[in-house]
Amino acid sequence: MPPSLSAKFGIDDRLVFKAHASGLMHGVIHTPLCQGSFFLLGGHVASFQPVGEEPLLFLSKHSNFQLGTPIRGGIPICFPWFGPHPSEPTAAAHGWARTALWEMLSTTAEDDGTITVKLGLENDEWQLQSTLRFGRTLELSIAVVNAASMPRECELALHTYFDLADVHTARVVGLEAQPHLDKLSGKTLPPSGQAIRFTQETDRIYSGSVQEIYVVDGQRDRTVVIRPSNSRSTVVWNPWIEKSQRMPDFGDDEYRHMCCVETANVADQRLSIPAGGRSRTGLTLSLTSP
Ligand code: BG6
């Protein structure tokens, strides 16, 4: 463990930097408000739970925790492309941000007990800054600067894995009025007018901005509220049975205990940023009773 990291960015016993069992460095938060953790690999929030509550984020027991591969669960940051690279078939899916080592920029303890963490990453003339706020709620905000001398497009997804007691009793509410692209059939479908339930492999990109999305865990009788900011698309994903079996870093039965609802700007809603311009996309997660 580089002693300087803890010395420079630790906050008494509320934010401690230590090596994870894998050897990767992570920041571990224990406060009267919440517990959480984040990795420098991918600038990745791996866990979050308000005190007295069960974890909000799913983290696979089979995840790789190694440099160059993404962590399966938590909130991977997909950037600057989403899914396969548009023209280079050998390039890593979902871009380079989730497998890069981010740099610690600052940590702050606020008066209300919230811990704020800032991380940065620069590559290919993109400058990213992530702000994480661990309180009773979790806030994640990514600022993207196009440092190139020409306007450029990029995709961004905060690929949030929600922990569910049982996906069969879960529903996602808030996207009923949005059309979506079904990535499995390639078809664009009109608004369904209904909450999303999971009964098979699901891989969809909903278009349009919404103020709130609710991930309702029927078995736990709890609802997580997502408040996206500057998000013009939302990806909803569950691999279901066969795809789970094909994924080496995911348990065969783990699809039962998660769904992804991703705060995004992807596909037709990708970002277009002028030379030197900046764009910010974020989310807040909180818990409410249904
Ligand atoms: C989702 C995509 O966001 O991520 C799916 O819509 C993809 O198509 C899933 O399978 C997981 O991707 P990965 O690269 O983390 O296995």
mmCIF file of C-alpha atoms and ligand atoms in Angstrom, residues 70-72 76 78 82-84 92-94 98 157 159 161 183-184 201-205 235-239 243 247 249 260 262, ligand 1:
data_model
loop_
_atom_site.group_PDB
_atom_site.id
_atom_site.type_symbol
_atom_site.label_atom_id
_atom_site.label_comp_id
_atom_site.label_asym_id
_atom_site.label_seq_id
_atom_site.Cartn_x
_atom_site.Cartn_y
_atom_site.Cartn_z
ATOM 1 C CA PRO A 70 -13.631 -4.454 -15.374
ATOM 2 C CA ILE A 71 -15.170 -5.144 -11.973
ATOM 3 C CA ARG A 72 -18.500 -6.995 -12.341
ATOM 4 C CA PRO A 76 -18.635 0.670 -13.887
ATOM 5 C CA CYS A 78 -18.435 3.122 -19.610
ATOM 6 C CA PHE A 82 -20.706 1.945 -25.141
ATOM 7 C CA GLY A 83 -20.835 -1.726 -26.171
ATOM 8 C CA PRO A 84 -18.446 -2.737 -28.941
ATOM 9 C CA ALA A 92 -12.478 -3.453 -25.275
ATOM 10 C CA ALA A 93 -16.262 -3.312 -24.893
ATOM 11 C CA HIS A 94 -17.651 -0.230 -23.121
ATOM 12 C CA ARG A 98 -13.695 1.210 -16.559
ATOM 13 C CA ALA A 157 -22.964 5.083 -19.141
ATOM 14 C CA HIS A 159 -23.616 1.066 -15.522
ATOM 15 C CA TYR A 161 -25.872 -2.878 -10.840
ATOM 16 C CA LYS A 183 -30.710 -4.586 -28.447
ATOM 17 C CA LEU A 184 -31.575 -8.274 -28.706
ATOM 18 C CA GLU A 201 -32.802 -11.747 -21.083
ATOM 19 C CA THR A 202 -33.351 -7.999 -21.226
ATOM 20 C CA ASP A 203 -31.075 -5.514 -23.004
ATOM 21 C CA ARG A 204 -32.711 -2.215 -23.896
ATOM 22 C CA ILE A 205 -31.813 1.410 -24.482
ATOM 23 C CA VAL A 235 -30.020 1.152 -20.401
ATOM 24 C CA VAL A 236 -31.861 -1.701 -18.691
ATOM 25 C CA TRP A 237 -30.068 -5.057 -18.625
ATOM 26 C CA ASN A 238 -30.361 -8.504 -17.123
ATOM 27 C CA PRO A 239 -28.398 -11.374 -18.733
ATOM 28 C CA LYS A 243 -25.862 -15.397 -20.950
ATOM 29 C CA MET A 247 -20.003 -14.869 -18.570
ATOM 30 C CA ASP A 249 -16.903 -13.377 -14.138
ATOM 31 C CA CYS A 260 -28.750 -2.910 -14.288
ATOM 32 C CA GLU A 262 -27.787 2.646 -16.386
HETATM 33 C C1 BG6 B 1 -25.014 -3.674 -20.915
HETATM 34 C C2 BG6 B 1 -25.160 -3.903 -22.390
HETATM 35 O O1 BG6 B 1 -24.951 -2.317 -20.658
HETATM 36 O O2 BG6 B 1 -23.798 -4.274 -20.474
HETATM 37 C C3 BG6 B 1 -25.156 -5.401 -22.665
HETATM 38 O O3 BG6 B 1 -26.352 -3.297 -22.866
HETATM 39 C C4 BG6 B 1 -23.897 -6.028 -22.089
HETATM 40 O O4 BG6 B 1 -25.256 -5.626 -24.061
HETATM 41 C C5 BG6 B 1 -23.786 -5.668 -20.615
HETATM 42 O O5 BG6 B 1 -23.967 -7.442 -22.246
HETATM 43 C C6 BG6 B 1 -22.535 -6.210 -19.944
HETATM 44 O O6 BG6 B 1 -21.399 -5.837 -20.659
HETATM 45 P P1 BG6 B 1 -19.982 -6.310 -20.177
HETATM 46 O O7 BG6 B 1 -19.010 -5.824 -21.223
HETATM 47 O O8 BG6 B 1 -19.747 -5.697 -18.829
HETATM 48 O O9 BG6 B 1 -20.043 -7.825 -20.083
#
